[in-house]
Amino acid sequence: MNLILLGPPGAGKGTQARMLQEHFGLIQIATGDMLREHIKHHTDLGQLAQNYMNQGQLVPDLVVIQMIEHRISEADANNGFILDGFPRTVPQAESLDKMLARRKLKLDHVIEMRVDEDALVERIAGRFSCAACGEGYHDKFKKPAREGVCDKCGFGQFVRRDDDRADTVRKRLAAYREQTAPILPYYQAKGKLTSIDGMAEIDVVQTQIRQLLRPQA
Ligand code: AMP
């Protein structure tokens, strides 16, 4: 089963993708995480991407398309994947279709997580993640059970993303509206799109997604 999770920054795509990954044994492919890994390791690609990311802009299509093409060619992607943060433009969506067709892979569902934009800034500004395993948390909505300790792996250090500052968040939301939202009709026309309420509690959102996927799981 191959899925796309769509939605503006802060919609909770990463959280939902990680939960689906565990439940269905799919792999999460998050272009934002991959780009941040490149930045961390000071690669050329990372240096190029960092300038765009810090300004809340999208990284050029060719860069992310090549990255995804490479990633879905790896063996573990054969059992199915969840794309989180890709595609983000119409050319990326078109390239994805071609890549999948070349590999005789099918896209099963595109799930749009609908959220209220005003709530997003609060959601994004409060989020942080475990520095070791990447588990996501939030100052208000999802605190670790024991303060300062990751629920999942027990590590005691957390990180916040550079681009989660309010001014950059507003630019990222504008990029979503202008460049990413136009891919919704693209998938609607193919009969692949399902929109769900991303404002509900994390577990409720997860249940909605699983209900959609269950017939094929
Ligand atoms: P994310 O973690 O998905 O919010 O992505 C963080 C940043 O990485 C975005 O604001 C973009 O600058 C960049 N990025 C991630 N995925 C893509 C993509 N598919 N196309 C272009 N830029 C991307």
Coordinates of N, CA and C and ligand atoms in Angstrom, one line a residue:
M1 N 0.8 -1.2 0.0 CA 0.0 0.0 0.0 C 0.9 1.3 0.0
N2 N 0.6 2.2 -0.9 CA 1.4 3.4 -1.0 C 0.5 4.6 -0.8
L3 N 0.9 5.5 0.1 CA 0.0 6.6 0.4 C 0.8 7.9 0.4
I4 N 0.0 9.0 0.2 CA 0.5 10.3 0.4 C -0.3 11.0 1.5
L5 N 0.4 11.6 2.4 CA -0.3 12.5 3.4 C 0.0 13.9 3.0
L6 N -1.1 14.6 2.8 CA -1.0 16.0 2.3 C -1.6 16.9 3.4
G7 N -1.1 18.1 3.5 CA -1.6 19.1 4.4 C -0.6 20.1 4.7
P8 N -1.0 21.3 5.2 CA -0.1 22.4 5.5 C 0.9 22.0 6.6
P9 N 2.0 22.8 6.7 CA 2.9 22.5 7.9 C 2.1 22.6 9.2
G10 N 2.4 21.6 10.1 CA 1.7 21.6 11.4 C 0.4 20.9 11.4
A11 N 0.0 20.3 10.2 CA -1.3 19.5 10.2 C -1.2 18.2 10.9
G12 N 0.1 17.8 11.2 CA 0.3 16.5 11.9 C 0.6 15.3 11.0
K13 N 1.1 15.6 9.8 CA 1.4 14.6 8.9 C 2.5 13.6 9.5
G14 N 3.5 14.2 10.0 CA 4.6 13.4 10.6 C 4.1 12.5 11.7
T15 N 3.3 13.0 12.6 CA 2.8 12.2 13.7 C 2.0 11.0 13.2
Q16 N 1.1 11.4 12.3 CA 0.2 10.3 11.7 C 1.0 9.3 10.9
A17 N 2.0 9.8 10.2 CA 2.8 8.9 9.3 C 3.5 7.9 10.2
R18 N 4.1 8.4 11.3 CA 4.8 7.5 12.2 C 3.9 6.4 12.8
M19 N 2.7 6.8 13.2 CA 1.7 5.9 13.7 C 1.3 4.8 12.7
L20 N 1.1 5.2 11.5 CA 0.8 4.3 10.4 C 1.9 3.4 10.1
Q21 N 3.1 3.9 10.1 CA 4.3 3.1 9.9 C 4.3 1.9 10.8
E22 N 4.1 2.2 12.1 CA 4.1 1.1 13.1 C 3.0 0.1 12.8
H23 N 1.8 0.6 12.6 CA 0.6 -0.2 12.5 C 0.6 -1.1 11.3
F24 N 0.9 -0.5 10.1 CA 0.8 -1.2 8.9 C 2.1 -1.8 8.3
G25 N 3.2 -1.4 9.0 CA 4.5 -1.9 8.5 C 5.0 -1.2 7.2
L26 N 4.5 0.0 7.1 CA 4.9 0.8 5.9 C 6.1 1.7 6.3
I27 N 6.8 2.2 5.3 CA 7.9 3.1 5.7 C 7.5 4.5 5.5
Q28 N 7.9 5.4 6.4 CA 7.6 6.8 6.2 C 8.7 7.4 5.4
I29 N 8.4 8.2 4.4 CA 9.4 8.9 3.6 C 9.0 10.4 3.7
A30 N 9.8 11.1 4.5 CA 9.6 12.5 4.8 C 10.7 13.3 4.2
T31 N 10.4 14.1 3.1 CA 11.4 14.8 2.4 C 12.0 15.9 3.4
G32 N 11.2 16.5 4.3 CA 11.7 17.5 5.2 C 12.8 16.8 6.1
D33 N 12.5 15.6 6.6 CA 13.5 14.9 7.5 C 14.7 14.6 6.7
M34 N 14.5 14.1 5.4 CA 15.7 13.8 4.6 C 16.6 15.0 4.4
L35 N 15.9 16.1 4.1 CA 16.7 17.4 3.9 C 17.4 17.8 5.2
R36 N 16.8 17.7 6.3 CA 17.4 18.0 7.6 C 18.6 17.1 7.9
E37 N 18.5 15.9 7.5 CA 19.7 15.0 7.6 C 20.8 15.4 6.8
H38 N 20.5 15.9 5.6 CA 21.6 16.4 4.7 C 22.3 17.6 5.3
I39 N 21.4 18.5 5.9 CA 22.0 19.7 6.5 C 22.9 19.3 7.7
K40 N 22.4 18.4 8.5 CA 23.2 17.9 9.7 C 24.5 17.4 9.3
H41 N 24.6 16.7 8.1 CA 25.8 16.1 7.7 C 26.6 17.0 6.7
H42 N 26.2 18.2 6.6 CA 26.9 19.2 5.8 C 27.2 18.8 4.4
T43 N 26.2 18.1 3.7 CA 26.4 17.7 2.3 C 26.1 18.9 1.4
D44 N 26.5 18.8 0.2 CA 26.3 19.9 -0.8 C 24.8 20.1 -0.9
L45 N 24.0 19.0 -1.0 CA 22.6 19.1 -1.1 C 22.0 19.9 0.1
G46 N 22.5 19.5 1.3 CA 22.1 20.2 2.5 C 22.3 21.7 2.5
Q47 N 23.5 22.0 2.0 CA 23.8 23.5 2.0 C 22.9 24.2 1.1
L48 N 22.6 23.6 -0.1 CA 21.7 24.2 -1.0 C 20.3 24.4 -0.4
A49 N 19.8 23.3 0.2 CA 18.5 23.3 0.7 C 18.3 24.2 1.9
Q50 N 19.3 24.4 2.7 CA 19.2 25.1 4.0 C 18.7 26.6 3.7
N51 N 19.3 27.2 2.6 CA 18.9 28.6 2.4 C 17.4 28.7 2.1
Y52 N 16.9 27.8 1.3 CA 15.4 27.8 1.0 C 14.6 27.5 2.3
M53 N 15.0 26.5 3.0 CA 14.2 26.1 4.2 C 14.2 27.2 5.2
N54 N 15.3 27.8 5.5 CA 15.4 28.9 6.5 C 14.5 30.0 6.2
Q55 N 14.2 30.2 4.9 CA 13.3 31.3 4.5 C 11.9 30.9 4.3
G56 N 11.6 29.6 4.6 CA 10.3 29.1 4.5 C 9.9 28.9 3.0
Q57 N 10.9 28.7 2.1 CA 10.5 28.5 0.7 C 10.7 27.0 0.4
L58 N 10.1 26.6 -0.7 CA 10.3 25.2 -1.1 C 11.7 25.1 -1.8
V59 N 12.3 23.9 -1.6 CA 13.5 23.6 -2.3 C 13.2 23.3 -3.7
P60 N 14.1 23.5 -4.7 CA 13.8 23.3 -6.1 C 13.3 21.9 -6.4
D61 N 12.3 21.8 -7.3 CA 11.7 20.5 -7.6 C 12.7 19.4 -7.9
L62 N 13.7 19.7 -8.7 CA 14.6 18.7 -9.2 C 15.3 18.0 -8.0
V63 N 15.7 18.8 -7.1 CA 16.4 18.3 -5.9 C 15.6 17.2 -5.2
V64 N 14.3 17.6 -4.8 CA 13.5 16.6 -4.1 C 13.1 15.4 -4.9
I65 N 12.8 15.7 -6.2 CA 12.4 14.6 -7.1 C 13.5 13.5 -7.1
Q66 N 14.7 14.0 -7.3 CA 15.9 13.0 -7.4 C 16.0 12.2 -6.1
M67 N 15.8 13.0 -5.0 CA 15.9 12.4 -3.6 C 14.9 11.3 -3.5
I68 N 13.7 11.5 -3.9 CA 12.6 10.6 -3.7 C 12.8 9.4 -4.7
E69 N 13.2 9.7 -5.9 CA 13.4 8.6 -6.9 C 14.4 7.6 -6.3
H70 N 15.4 8.1 -5.7 CA 16.5 7.3 -5.1 C 15.9 6.5 -3.9
R71 N 15.1 7.2 -3.1 CA 14.6 6.5 -1.9 C 13.6 5.4 -2.2
I72 N 12.7 5.6 -3.1 CA 11.7 4.6 -3.4 C 12.3 3.4 -4.2
S73 N 13.6 3.6 -4.6 CA 14.2 2.4 -5.3 C 14.9 1.5 -4.3
E74 N 14.9 1.9 -3.0 CA 15.6 1.1 -2.0 C 14.6 -0.1 -1.6
A75 N 15.3 -1.2 -1.2 CA 14.5 -2.4 -1.0 C 13.3 -2.3 0.0
D76 N 13.5 -1.5 1.0 CA 12.5 -1.5 2.1 C 11.2 -0.8 1.6
A77 N 11.3 -0.1 0.5 CA 10.1 0.7 0.0 C 9.2 -0.3 -0.8
N78 N 9.6 -1.5 -1.1 CA 8.8 -2.5 -1.8 C 7.5 -2.9 -1.0
N79 N 7.6 -2.8 0.3 CA 6.5 -3.2 1.1 C 5.4 -2.1 1.3
G80 N 5.7 -1.0 0.7 CA 4.7 0.1 0.8 C 5.3 1.3 1.6
F81 N 4.8 2.5 1.2 CA 5.4 3.7 1.8 C 4.3 4.7 2.0
I82 N 4.6 5.6 2.9 CA 3.8 6.8 3.2 C 4.7 8.0 2.9
L83 N 4.2 8.8 1.9 CA 5.0 10.0 1.5 C 4.5 11.1 2.4
D84 N 5.4 11.8 3.1 CA 5.0 12.8 4.1 C 5.8 14.1 3.6
G85 N 5.1 15.0 3.0 CA 5.8 16.2 2.6 C 6.2 16.2 1.1
F86 N 5.8 15.2 0.4 CA 6.1 15.1 -1.0 C 4.9 14.4 -1.6
P87 N 4.4 14.8 -2.8 CA 4.8 16.0 -3.6 C 4.2 17.3 -3.0
R88 N 4.9 18.4 -3.3 CA 4.5 19.7 -2.8 C 4.2 20.7 -3.9
T89 N 4.4 20.2 -5.2 CA 4.1 21.1 -6.3 C 3.5 20.1 -7.4
V90 N 2.8 20.7 -8.4 CA 2.2 19.9 -9.5 C 3.4 19.2 -10.2
P91 N 4.5 19.9 -10.6 CA 5.5 19.1 -11.3 C 6.0 17.9 -10.4
Q92 N 6.1 18.1 -9.1 CA 6.5 16.9 -8.3 C 5.5 15.8 -8.4
A93 N 4.2 16.2 -8.4 CA 3.2 15.1 -8.4 C 3.2 14.4 -9.8
E94 N 3.5 15.1 -10.8 CA 3.6 14.5 -12.2 C 4.8 13.6 -12.2
S95 N 5.9 14.1 -11.7 CA 7.1 13.2 -11.7 C 6.9 11.9 -10.9
L96 N 6.2 12.1 -9.8 CA 5.9 10.9 -8.9 C 5.1 9.9 -9.7
D97 N 4.1 10.3 -10.4 CA 3.3 9.4 -11.3 C 4.2 8.6 -12.2
K98 N 5.1 9.3 -12.8 CA 6.0 8.7 -13.8 C 6.9 7.7 -13.1
M99 N 7.5 8.1 -12.0 CA 8.4 7.1 -11.2 C 7.6 5.9 -10.8
L100 N 6.4 6.0 -10.4 CA 5.6 4.9 -9.9 C 5.3 4.0 -11.1
A101 N 4.9 4.6 -12.2 CA 4.6 3.8 -13.4 C 5.8 3.0 -13.9
R102 N 6.9 3.7 -13.9 CA 8.2 2.9 -14.3 C 8.4 1.7 -13.4
R103 N 8.0 1.8 -12.2 CA 8.3 0.7 -11.2 C 7.1 -0.2 -11.1
K104 N 6.0 0.1 -11.9 CA 4.8 -0.7 -11.8 C 4.2 -0.6 -10.4
L105 N 4.3 0.5 -9.7 CA 3.7 0.7 -8.4 C 2.5 1.5 -8.5
K106 N 1.6 1.4 -7.5 CA 0.3 2.1 -7.6 C 0.2 3.0 -6.4
L107 N -0.5 4.1 -6.6 CA -0.8 5.0 -5.5 C -2.2 4.6 -5.0
D108 N -2.3 4.3 -3.7 CA -3.6 3.8 -3.2 C -4.5 5.0 -2.7
H109 N -3.9 5.8 -1.9 CA -4.7 6.9 -1.4 C -3.9 8.2 -1.2
V110 N -4.5 9.3 -1.4 CA -3.9 10.6 -1.1 C -4.9 11.2 0.0
I111 N -4.3 11.4 1.2 CA -5.1 11.8 2.3 C -4.8 13.2 2.7
E112 N -5.8 14.1 2.5 CA -5.6 15.5 2.9 C -6.0 15.7 4.3
M113 N -5.1 16.3 5.1 CA -5.5 16.6 6.5 C -5.9 18.1 6.5
R114 N -7.1 18.3 6.7 CA -7.7 19.7 6.7 C -7.5 20.3 8.1
V115 N -6.9 21.5 8.1 CA -6.8 22.2 9.4 C -7.0 23.7 9.3
D116 N -7.3 24.3 10.4 CA -7.6 25.7 10.5 C -6.3 26.4 10.6
E117 N -6.0 27.3 9.7 CA -4.7 28.0 9.6 C -4.3 28.7 10.9
D118 N -5.3 29.3 11.5 CA -5.0 30.1 12.7 C -4.4 29.2 13.8
A119 N -4.9 28.0 13.9 CA -4.5 27.0 14.9 C -3.1 26.5 14.6
L120 N -2.7 26.6 13.3 CA -1.4 26.0 12.9 C -0.2 26.7 13.6
V121 N -0.3 28.0 13.7 CA 0.9 28.7 14.2 C 1.1 28.2 15.6
E122 N 0.1 28.1 16.4 CA 0.2 27.6 17.8 C 0.7 26.2 17.8
R123 N 0.2 25.4 16.9 CA 0.7 24.0 16.9 C 2.2 23.9 16.6
I124 N 2.6 24.7 15.6 CA 3.9 24.6 15.1 C 4.9 25.1 16.1
A125 N 4.5 26.3 16.6 CA 5.5 27.0 17.5 C 5.7 26.2 18.8
G126 N 4.8 25.3 19.2 CA 5.0 24.5 20.4 C 5.7 23.1 20.2
R127 N 6.0 22.8 19.0 CA 6.5 21.4 18.8 C 8.0 21.2 19.0
F128 N 8.3 20.0 19.4 CA 9.7 19.6 19.5 C 9.8 18.1 19.4
S129 N 11.0 17.6 19.2 CA 11.1 16.2 19.0 C 12.3 15.6 19.7
C130 N 12.3 14.3 19.9 CA 13.4 13.6 20.6 C 14.7 13.7 19.7
A131 N 15.8 14.1 20.3 CA 17.0 14.3 19.5 C 17.6 12.9 19.1
A132 N 17.1 11.8 19.7 CA 17.7 10.5 19.4 C 16.7 9.8 18.4
C133 N 15.5 9.6 18.7 CA 14.6 8.8 17.9 C 13.6 9.6 17.0
G134 N 13.5 10.9 17.2 CA 12.7 11.7 16.4 C 11.2 11.8 16.8
E135 N 10.9 11.1 17.8 CA 9.5 11.1 18.3 C 9.0 12.5 18.5
G136 N 7.8 12.9 18.0 CA 7.4 14.3 18.1 C 6.6 14.6 19.3
Y137 N 6.7 15.8 19.9 CA 6.0 16.2 21.1 C 5.5 17.6 20.9
H138 N 4.7 18.1 21.8 CA 4.2 19.4 21.8 C 4.0 20.0 23.2
D139 N 4.4 21.3 23.4 CA 4.3 21.9 24.7 C 3.0 21.8 25.3
K140 N 1.9 21.8 24.5 CA 0.6 21.8 25.0 C -0.2 20.5 24.8
F141 N 0.0 20.0 23.6 CA -0.9 18.9 23.1 C -0.3 17.5 23.4
K142 N 1.0 17.4 23.5 CA 1.6 16.0 23.6 C 2.9 16.1 24.3
K143 N 2.8 16.2 25.7 CA 4.0 16.3 26.5 C 4.5 14.9 26.7
P144 N 5.8 14.8 26.9 CA 6.3 13.4 27.3 C 5.7 13.1 28.7
A145 N 5.4 11.8 29.0 CA 4.8 11.4 30.2 C 5.7 11.8 31.4
R146 N 7.0 11.6 31.3 CA 7.9 12.1 32.3 C 8.7 13.3 31.7
E147 N 8.6 14.4 32.4 CA 9.2 15.7 31.8 C 10.7 15.4 31.5
G148 N 11.1 15.8 30.3 CA 12.5 15.8 29.9 C 13.0 14.4 29.4
V149 N 12.0 13.4 29.3 CA 12.5 12.1 28.9 C 11.5 11.6 27.8
C150 N 12.2 11.1 26.7 CA 11.4 10.6 25.6 C 10.6 9.4 26.0
D151 N 9.3 9.4 25.7 CA 8.4 8.2 26.0 C 8.9 7.0 25.3
K152 N 9.4 7.2 24.1 CA 9.6 6.1 23.2 C 11.0 5.4 23.4
C153 N 12.0 6.2 23.6 CA 13.4 5.6 23.7 C 14.1 6.0 25.0
G154 N 13.5 6.9 25.8 CA 14.1 7.2 27.1 C 15.2 8.2 27.0
F155 N 15.5 8.8 25.9 CA 16.6 9.8 25.7 C 16.1 11.1 26.4
G156 N 17.1 11.9 26.8 CA 16.8 13.1 27.6 C 17.0 14.4 26.9
Q157 N 17.2 14.4 25.6 CA 17.4 15.7 24.9 C 16.4 15.8 23.8
F158 N 16.0 17.1 23.6 CA 15.0 17.3 22.6 C 15.5 18.5 21.7
V159 N 14.9 18.5 20.5 CA 15.3 19.6 19.6 C 14.1 20.3 19.0
R160 N 14.3 21.6 18.6 CA 13.2 22.3 17.9 C 13.8 22.7 16.6
R161 N 12.9 22.7 15.6 CA 13.3 23.1 14.2 C 13.6 24.6 14.0
D162 N 14.6 24.9 13.3 CA 14.9 26.3 13.0 C 13.8 27.0 12.3
D163 N 13.1 26.3 11.4 CA 12.0 26.9 10.6 C 10.7 26.9 11.3
D164 N 10.6 26.6 12.5 CA 9.3 26.6 13.2 C 9.1 27.9 13.9
R165 N 9.9 29.0 13.6 CA 9.6 30.3 14.2 C 8.4 30.9 13.5
A166 N 7.6 31.7 14.2 CA 6.3 32.2 13.7 C 6.4 32.9 12.3
D167 N 7.5 33.7 12.1 CA 7.6 34.4 10.8 C 7.8 33.5 9.7
T168 N 8.7 32.5 9.9 CA 9.0 31.5 8.9 C 7.7 30.6 8.6
V169 N 7.0 30.3 9.7 CA 5.8 29.5 9.6 C 4.8 30.2 8.6
R170 N 4.7 31.5 8.8 CA 3.7 32.2 7.9 C 4.1 32.0 6.4
K171 N 5.4 32.1 6.2 CA 5.9 31.9 4.8 C 5.6 30.5 4.3
R172 N 5.8 29.6 5.2 CA 5.6 28.2 4.8 C 4.1 27.9 4.5
L173 N 3.3 28.6 5.3 CA 1.8 28.5 5.0 C 1.5 29.1 3.6
A174 N 2.1 30.2 3.3 CA 1.9 30.8 2.0 C 2.3 29.9 0.9
A175 N 3.5 29.3 1.1 CA 4.0 28.4 0.1 C 3.0 27.2 -0.1
Y176 N 2.4 26.7 1.0 CA 1.4 25.6 0.9 C 0.3 26.1 0.0
R177 N -0.3 27.3 0.4 CA -1.5 27.8 -0.3 C -1.2 27.9 -1.8
E178 N 0.0 28.5 -2.1 CA 0.2 28.9 -3.5 C 0.7 27.8 -4.3
Q179 N 1.6 26.9 -3.7 CA 2.3 25.9 -4.6 C 1.8 24.5 -4.3
T180 N 1.4 24.2 -3.1 CA 1.0 22.8 -2.8 C -0.5 22.6 -3.0
A181 N -1.3 23.5 -2.5 CA -2.8 23.3 -2.6 C -3.3 23.0 -4.0
P182 N -2.6 23.5 -5.1 CA -3.1 23.2 -6.5 C -2.9 21.7 -6.8
I183 N -2.2 20.9 -6.0 CA -2.2 19.5 -6.3 C -3.4 18.7 -5.8
L184 N -4.2 19.4 -5.0 CA -5.4 18.7 -4.5 C -6.4 18.4 -5.7
P185 N -6.7 19.3 -6.6 CA -7.6 19.0 -7.7 C -6.9 17.9 -8.6
Y186 N -5.6 17.9 -8.7 CA -4.9 16.9 -9.5 C -5.2 15.5 -9.1
Y187 N -5.2 15.3 -7.7 CA -5.5 13.9 -7.2 C -7.0 13.7 -7.1
Q188 N -7.8 14.8 -7.0 CA -9.2 14.7 -7.0 C -9.7 14.1 -8.3
A189 N -9.1 14.7 -9.4 CA -9.5 14.2 -10.7 C -9.2 12.8 -11.0
K190 N -8.2 12.3 -10.3 CA -7.8 10.8 -10.4 C -8.6 9.9 -9.5
G191 N -9.5 10.6 -8.7 CA -10.3 9.8 -7.8 C -9.5 9.2 -6.6
K192 N -8.4 9.8 -6.3 CA -7.5 9.3 -5.2 C -7.7 10.0 -3.9
L193 N -8.3 11.2 -3.9 CA -8.2 12.1 -2.8 C -9.3 11.9 -1.8
T194 N -8.9 11.8 -0.5 CA -9.9 11.8 0.6 C -9.4 12.9 1.6
S195 N -10.4 13.7 2.0 CA -10.1 14.8 3.0 C -10.6 14.4 4.4
I196 N -9.7 14.5 5.4 CA -10.2 14.2 6.7 C -10.0 15.4 7.6
D197 N -10.6 15.4 8.8 CA -10.5 16.5 9.7 C -9.3 16.4 10.5
G198 N -8.3 17.2 10.2 CA -7.0 17.1 10.9 C -7.0 17.9 12.2
M199 N -8.1 18.5 12.6 CA -8.2 19.3 13.8 C -8.6 18.4 15.0
A200 N -9.0 17.2 14.7 CA -9.4 16.3 15.8 C -8.2 15.8 16.6
E201 N -8.5 15.2 17.7 CA -7.4 14.6 18.6 C -6.5 13.7 17.7
I202 N -5.3 13.5 18.1 CA -4.3 12.7 17.3 C -4.9 11.3 17.1
D203 N -5.4 10.7 18.1 CA -5.9 9.3 18.0 C -7.1 9.2 17.1
V204 N -8.0 10.2 17.2 CA -9.2 10.3 16.4 C -8.8 10.4 14.9
V205 N -7.8 11.2 14.6 CA -7.4 11.4 13.2 C -6.8 10.0 12.7
Q206 N -6.0 9.4 13.6 CA -5.4 8.1 13.2 C -6.5 7.0 12.9
T207 N -7.6 7.1 13.7 CA -8.7 6.1 13.5 C -9.4 6.4 12.1
Q208 N -9.6 7.7 11.8 CA -10.2 8.0 10.6 C -9.4 7.5 9.4
I209 N -8.1 7.6 9.5 CA -7.2 7.1 8.4 C -7.2 5.6 8.3
R210 N -7.2 5.0 9.5 CA -7.2 3.5 9.4 C -8.5 2.9 8.9
Q211 N -9.6 3.6 9.2 CA -10.9 3.2 8.6 C -10.8 3.2 7.1
L212 N -10.2 4.3 6.6 CA -10.1 4.4 5.2 C -9.2 3.3 4.5
L213 N -8.2 2.9 5.3 CA -7.2 2.0 4.7 C -7.6 0.5 4.9
R214 N -8.4 0.3 6.0 CA -8.6 -1.1 6.4 C -9.0 -2.1 5.3
P215 N -9.9 -1.7 4.4 CA -10.3 -2.7 3.4 C -9.1 -3.3 2.6
Q216 N -8.0 -2.5 2.6 CA -6.9 -3.0 1.8 C -5.7 -3.5 2.7
A217 N -5.8 -3.3 4.0 CA -4.7 -3.5 4.8 C -4.5 -5.0 5.0
Ligands
AMP1 P1 8.6 19.7 6.3 O1 9.5 19.0 7.3 O2 7.9 18.7 5.4 O3 7.7 20.8 6.9 O4 9.6 20.5 5.3 C1 10.5 21.5 5.8 C2 11.0 22.3 4.6 O5 11.8 21.4 3.7 C3 10.0 22.9 3.7 O6 9.5 24.2 4.2 C4 10.8 23.1 2.4 O7 11.7 24.1 2.5 C5 11.6 21.8 2.4 N1 10.8 20.7 1.7 C6 10.4 19.5 2.2 N2 9.8 18.8 1.3 C7 9.8 19.5 0.2 C8 9.3 19.2 -1.1 N3 8.6 18.1 -1.5 N4 9.5 20.2 -2.1 C9 10.2 21.3 -1.8 N5 10.7 21.6 -0.6 C10 10.5 20.7 0.4

